PDB file of C-alpha atoms and ligand atoms in Angstrom:
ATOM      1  CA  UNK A   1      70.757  98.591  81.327  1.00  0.00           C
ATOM      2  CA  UNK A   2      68.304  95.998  81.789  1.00  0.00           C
ATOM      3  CA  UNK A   3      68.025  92.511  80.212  1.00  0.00           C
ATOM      4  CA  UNK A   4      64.702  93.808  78.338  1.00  0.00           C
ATOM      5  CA  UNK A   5      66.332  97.184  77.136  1.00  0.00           C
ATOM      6  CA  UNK A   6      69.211  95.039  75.911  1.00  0.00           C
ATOM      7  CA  UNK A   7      67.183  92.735  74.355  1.00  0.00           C
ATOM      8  CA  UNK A   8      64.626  95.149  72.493  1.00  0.00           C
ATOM      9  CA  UNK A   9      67.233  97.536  71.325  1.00  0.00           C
ATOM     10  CA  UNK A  10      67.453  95.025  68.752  1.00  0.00           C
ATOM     11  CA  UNK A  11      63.435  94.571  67.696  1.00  0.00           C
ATOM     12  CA  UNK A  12      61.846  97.720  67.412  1.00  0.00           C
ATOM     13  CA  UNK A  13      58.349  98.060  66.565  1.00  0.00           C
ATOM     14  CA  UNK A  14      57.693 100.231  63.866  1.00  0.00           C
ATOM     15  CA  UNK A  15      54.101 102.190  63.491  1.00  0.00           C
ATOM     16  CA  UNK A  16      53.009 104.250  60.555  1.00  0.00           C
ATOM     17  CA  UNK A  17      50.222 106.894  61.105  1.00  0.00           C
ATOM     18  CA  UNK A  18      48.742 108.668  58.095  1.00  0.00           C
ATOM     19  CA  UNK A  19      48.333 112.525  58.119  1.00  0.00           C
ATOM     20  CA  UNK A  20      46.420 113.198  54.768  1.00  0.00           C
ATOM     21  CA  UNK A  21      48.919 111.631  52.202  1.00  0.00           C
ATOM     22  CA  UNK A  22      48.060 111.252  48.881  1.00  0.00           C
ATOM     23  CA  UNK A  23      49.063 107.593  49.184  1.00  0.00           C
ATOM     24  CA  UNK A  24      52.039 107.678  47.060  1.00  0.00           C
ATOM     25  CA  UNK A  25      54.206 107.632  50.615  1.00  0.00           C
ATOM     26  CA  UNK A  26      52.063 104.756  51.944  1.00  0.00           C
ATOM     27  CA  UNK A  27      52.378 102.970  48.656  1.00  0.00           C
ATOM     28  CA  UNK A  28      56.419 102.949  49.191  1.00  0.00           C
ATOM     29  CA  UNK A  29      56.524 102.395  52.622  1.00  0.00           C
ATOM     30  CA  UNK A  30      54.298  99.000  51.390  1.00  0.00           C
ATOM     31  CA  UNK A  31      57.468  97.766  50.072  1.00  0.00           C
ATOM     32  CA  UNK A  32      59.076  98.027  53.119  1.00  0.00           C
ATOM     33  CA  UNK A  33      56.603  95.435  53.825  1.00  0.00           C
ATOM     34  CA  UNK A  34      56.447  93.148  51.273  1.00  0.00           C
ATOM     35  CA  UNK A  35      59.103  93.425  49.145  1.00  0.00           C
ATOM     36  CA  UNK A  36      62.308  91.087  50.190  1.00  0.00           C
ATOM     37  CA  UNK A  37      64.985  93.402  48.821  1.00  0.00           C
ATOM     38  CA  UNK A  38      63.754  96.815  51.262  1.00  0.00           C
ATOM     39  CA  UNK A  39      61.724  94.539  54.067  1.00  0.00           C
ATOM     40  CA  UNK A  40      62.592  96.189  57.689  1.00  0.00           C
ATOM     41  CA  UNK A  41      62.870  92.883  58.908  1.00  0.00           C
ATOM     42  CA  UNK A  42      66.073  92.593  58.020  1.00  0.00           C
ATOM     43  CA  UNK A  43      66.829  95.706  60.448  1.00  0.00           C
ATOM     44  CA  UNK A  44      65.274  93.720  62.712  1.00  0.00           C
ATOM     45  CA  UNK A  45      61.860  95.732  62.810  1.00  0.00           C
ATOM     46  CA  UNK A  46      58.269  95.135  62.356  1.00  0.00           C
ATOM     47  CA  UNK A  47      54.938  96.939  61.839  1.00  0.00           C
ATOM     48  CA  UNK A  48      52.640  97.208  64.138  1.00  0.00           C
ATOM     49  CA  UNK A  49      48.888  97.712  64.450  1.00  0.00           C
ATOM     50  CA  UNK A  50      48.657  98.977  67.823  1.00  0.00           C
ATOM     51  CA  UNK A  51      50.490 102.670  68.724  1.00  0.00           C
ATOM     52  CA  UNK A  52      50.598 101.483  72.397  1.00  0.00           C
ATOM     53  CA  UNK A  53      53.386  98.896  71.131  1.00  0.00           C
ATOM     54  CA  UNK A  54      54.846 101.209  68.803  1.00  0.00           C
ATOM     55  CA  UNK A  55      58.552 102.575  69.327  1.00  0.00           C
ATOM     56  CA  UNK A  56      59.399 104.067  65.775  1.00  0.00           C
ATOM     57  CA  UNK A  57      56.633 106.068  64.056  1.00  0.00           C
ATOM     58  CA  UNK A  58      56.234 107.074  60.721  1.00  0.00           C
ATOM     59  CA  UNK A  59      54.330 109.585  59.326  1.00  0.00           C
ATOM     60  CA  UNK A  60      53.237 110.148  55.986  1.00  0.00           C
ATOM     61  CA  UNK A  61      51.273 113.604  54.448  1.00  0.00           C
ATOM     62  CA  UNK A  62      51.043 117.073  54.914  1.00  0.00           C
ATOM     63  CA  UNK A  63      48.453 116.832  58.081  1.00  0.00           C
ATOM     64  CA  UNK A  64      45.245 118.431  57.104  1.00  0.00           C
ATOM     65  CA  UNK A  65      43.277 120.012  59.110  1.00  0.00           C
ATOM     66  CA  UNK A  66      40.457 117.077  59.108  1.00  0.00           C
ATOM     67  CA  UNK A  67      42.861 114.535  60.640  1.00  0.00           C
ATOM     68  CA  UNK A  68      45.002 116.569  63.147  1.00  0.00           C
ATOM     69  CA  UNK A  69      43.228 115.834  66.159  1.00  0.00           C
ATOM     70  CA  UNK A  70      43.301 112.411  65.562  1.00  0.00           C
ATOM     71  CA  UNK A  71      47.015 112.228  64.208  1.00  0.00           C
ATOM     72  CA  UNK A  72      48.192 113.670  67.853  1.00  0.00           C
ATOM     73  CA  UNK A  73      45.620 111.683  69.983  1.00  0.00           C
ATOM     74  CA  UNK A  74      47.087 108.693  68.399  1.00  0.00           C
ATOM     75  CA  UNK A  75      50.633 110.065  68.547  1.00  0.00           C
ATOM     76  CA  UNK A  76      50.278 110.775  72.598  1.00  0.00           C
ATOM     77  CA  UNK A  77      49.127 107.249  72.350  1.00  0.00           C
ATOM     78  CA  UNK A  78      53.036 105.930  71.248  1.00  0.00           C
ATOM     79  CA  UNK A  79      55.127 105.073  74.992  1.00  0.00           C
ATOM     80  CA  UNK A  80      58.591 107.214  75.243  1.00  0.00           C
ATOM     81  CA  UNK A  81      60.918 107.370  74.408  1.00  0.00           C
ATOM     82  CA  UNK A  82      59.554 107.291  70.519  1.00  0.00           C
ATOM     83  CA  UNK A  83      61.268 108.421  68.319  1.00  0.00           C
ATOM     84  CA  UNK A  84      59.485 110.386  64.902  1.00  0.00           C
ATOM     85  CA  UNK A  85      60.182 110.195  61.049  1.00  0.00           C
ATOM     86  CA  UNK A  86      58.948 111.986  58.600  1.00  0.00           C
ATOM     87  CA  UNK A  87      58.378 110.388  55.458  1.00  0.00           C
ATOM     88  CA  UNK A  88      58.496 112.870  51.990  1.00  0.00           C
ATOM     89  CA  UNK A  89      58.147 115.919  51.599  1.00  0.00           C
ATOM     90  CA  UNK A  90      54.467 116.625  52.772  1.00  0.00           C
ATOM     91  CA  UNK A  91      55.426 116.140  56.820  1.00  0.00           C
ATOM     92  CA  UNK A  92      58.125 118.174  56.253  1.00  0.00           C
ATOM     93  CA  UNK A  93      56.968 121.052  54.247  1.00  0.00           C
ATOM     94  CA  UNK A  94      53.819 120.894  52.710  1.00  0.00           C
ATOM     95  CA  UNK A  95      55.019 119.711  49.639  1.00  0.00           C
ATOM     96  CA  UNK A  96      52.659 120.361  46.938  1.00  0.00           C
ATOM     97  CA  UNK A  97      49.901 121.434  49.060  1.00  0.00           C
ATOM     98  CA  UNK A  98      51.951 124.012  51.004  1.00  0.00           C
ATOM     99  CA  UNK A  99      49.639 126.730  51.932  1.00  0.00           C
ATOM    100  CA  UNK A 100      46.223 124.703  50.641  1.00  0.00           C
ATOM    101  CA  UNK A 101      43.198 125.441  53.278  1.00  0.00           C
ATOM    102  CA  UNK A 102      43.097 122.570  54.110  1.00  0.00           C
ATOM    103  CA  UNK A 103      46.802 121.752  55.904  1.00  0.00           C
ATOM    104  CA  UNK A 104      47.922 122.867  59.269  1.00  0.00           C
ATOM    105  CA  UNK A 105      51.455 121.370  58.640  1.00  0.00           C
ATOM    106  CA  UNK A 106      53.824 120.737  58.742  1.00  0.00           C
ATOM    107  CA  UNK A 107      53.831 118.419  61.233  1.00  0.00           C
ATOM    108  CA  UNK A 108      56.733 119.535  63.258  1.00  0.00           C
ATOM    109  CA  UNK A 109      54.325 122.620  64.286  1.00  0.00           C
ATOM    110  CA  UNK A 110      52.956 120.438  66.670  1.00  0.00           C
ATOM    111  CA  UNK A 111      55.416 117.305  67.144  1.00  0.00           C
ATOM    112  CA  UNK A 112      59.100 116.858  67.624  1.00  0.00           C
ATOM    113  CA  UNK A 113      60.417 115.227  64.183  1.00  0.00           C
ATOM    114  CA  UNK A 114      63.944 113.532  64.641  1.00  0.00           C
ATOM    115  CA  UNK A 115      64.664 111.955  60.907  1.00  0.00           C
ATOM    116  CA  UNK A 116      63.217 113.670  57.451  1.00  0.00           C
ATOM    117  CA  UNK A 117      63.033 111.489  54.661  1.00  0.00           C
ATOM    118  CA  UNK A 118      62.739 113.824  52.083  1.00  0.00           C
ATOM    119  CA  UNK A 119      61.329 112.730  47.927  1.00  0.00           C
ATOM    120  CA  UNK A 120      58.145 112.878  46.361  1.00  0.00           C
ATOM    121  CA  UNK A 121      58.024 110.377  47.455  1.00  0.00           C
ATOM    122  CA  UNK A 122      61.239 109.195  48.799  1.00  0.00           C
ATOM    123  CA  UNK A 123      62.481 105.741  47.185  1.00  0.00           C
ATOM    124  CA  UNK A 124      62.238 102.611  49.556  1.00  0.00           C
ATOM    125  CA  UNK A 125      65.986 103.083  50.009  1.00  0.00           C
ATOM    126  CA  UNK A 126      65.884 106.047  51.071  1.00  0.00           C
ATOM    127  CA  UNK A 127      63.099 104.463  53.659  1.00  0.00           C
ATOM    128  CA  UNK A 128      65.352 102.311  55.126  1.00  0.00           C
ATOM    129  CA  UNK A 129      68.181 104.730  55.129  1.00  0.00           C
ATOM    130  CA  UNK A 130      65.969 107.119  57.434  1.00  0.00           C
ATOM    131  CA  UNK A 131      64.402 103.774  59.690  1.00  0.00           C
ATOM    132  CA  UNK A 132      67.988 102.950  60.147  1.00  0.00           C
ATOM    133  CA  UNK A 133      68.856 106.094  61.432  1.00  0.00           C
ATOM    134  CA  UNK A 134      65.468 106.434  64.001  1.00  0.00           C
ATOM    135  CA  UNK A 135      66.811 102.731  65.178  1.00  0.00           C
ATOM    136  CA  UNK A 136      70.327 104.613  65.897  1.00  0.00           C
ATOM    137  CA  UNK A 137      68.338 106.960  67.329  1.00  0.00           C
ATOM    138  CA  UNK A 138      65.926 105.226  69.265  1.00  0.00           C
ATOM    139  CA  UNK A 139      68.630 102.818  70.786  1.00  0.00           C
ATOM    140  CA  UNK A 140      70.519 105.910  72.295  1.00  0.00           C
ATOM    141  CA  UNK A 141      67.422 106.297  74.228  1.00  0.00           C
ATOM    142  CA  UNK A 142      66.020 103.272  75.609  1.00  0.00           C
TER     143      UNK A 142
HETATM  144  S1  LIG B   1      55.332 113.617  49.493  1.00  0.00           S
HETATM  145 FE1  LIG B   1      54.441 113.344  47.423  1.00  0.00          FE
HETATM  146  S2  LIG B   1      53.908 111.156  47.332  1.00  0.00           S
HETATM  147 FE2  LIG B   1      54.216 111.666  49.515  1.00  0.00          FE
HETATM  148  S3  LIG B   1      52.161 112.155  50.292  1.00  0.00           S
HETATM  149 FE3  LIG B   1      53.128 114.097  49.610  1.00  0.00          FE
HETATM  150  S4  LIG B   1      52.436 114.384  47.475  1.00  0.00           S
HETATM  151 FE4  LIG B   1      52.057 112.238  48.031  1.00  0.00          FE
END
């Protein structure tokens, strides 16, 4: 392994796409952000803006049909060897709009999904519980 692999094992970047949530997922994953206690920077991860520099992403919503083109043009965007979380239950399953008209999830249909955060939405912990996990993940790979 390489002196850059070795080194960015330990810094991944961490990119969070939005599939049609009802915001209650984004609004958690803020406090991943902002909030000391849950902040990924003490897993040694940040957000970023850009899915070209993006090595973890997170997804959030049930992916409607409005947004799916665009959810897997930017995901194609994100370099291997990504890895993919889903974040409640609306990636995973539906959730409560299971079977609407207007969702073509979930979003493993169409994308490999390697950690499930399930909740409604999930608490922070549980966040960082399934970031730590696509870290685990994503180190095995790089
Ligand atoms: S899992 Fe719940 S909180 Fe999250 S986007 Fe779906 S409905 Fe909203």
């Amino acid at each position: 392994m390489n002196f850059l692999s070795r080194m960015s094992k330990k810094s991944p970047w961490l990119y969070r796409i939005n599939a049609g949530s009802c915001n209650g997922c984004d609004v958690e994953l803020a406090t991943t952000a902002c909030i000391p206690r849950y902040d990924v920077e003490r897993l040694g991860c940040q957000y970023c803006g850009s899915p070209k520099h993006a090595d973890i992403v997170l997804v959030t919503g049930p992916l409607t049909a409005r947004v799916k083109d665009k959810v897997l043009r930017v995901y194609e965007e994100i370099p291997d060897p990504k890895v993919t979380v889903a974040i409640g239950v609306c990636p995973i399953s539906g959730g409560v709009f299971r079977e609407s008209y207007s969702i073509v999830g979930p979003i493993d249909r169409y994308l490999p999904v390697d950690v499930n955060v399930p909740g409604c939405p999930p608490r922070p912990q549980a966040i960082i519980e399934g970031i730590a996990k696509a870290i685990e993940i994503w180190a095995g790979r790089i």
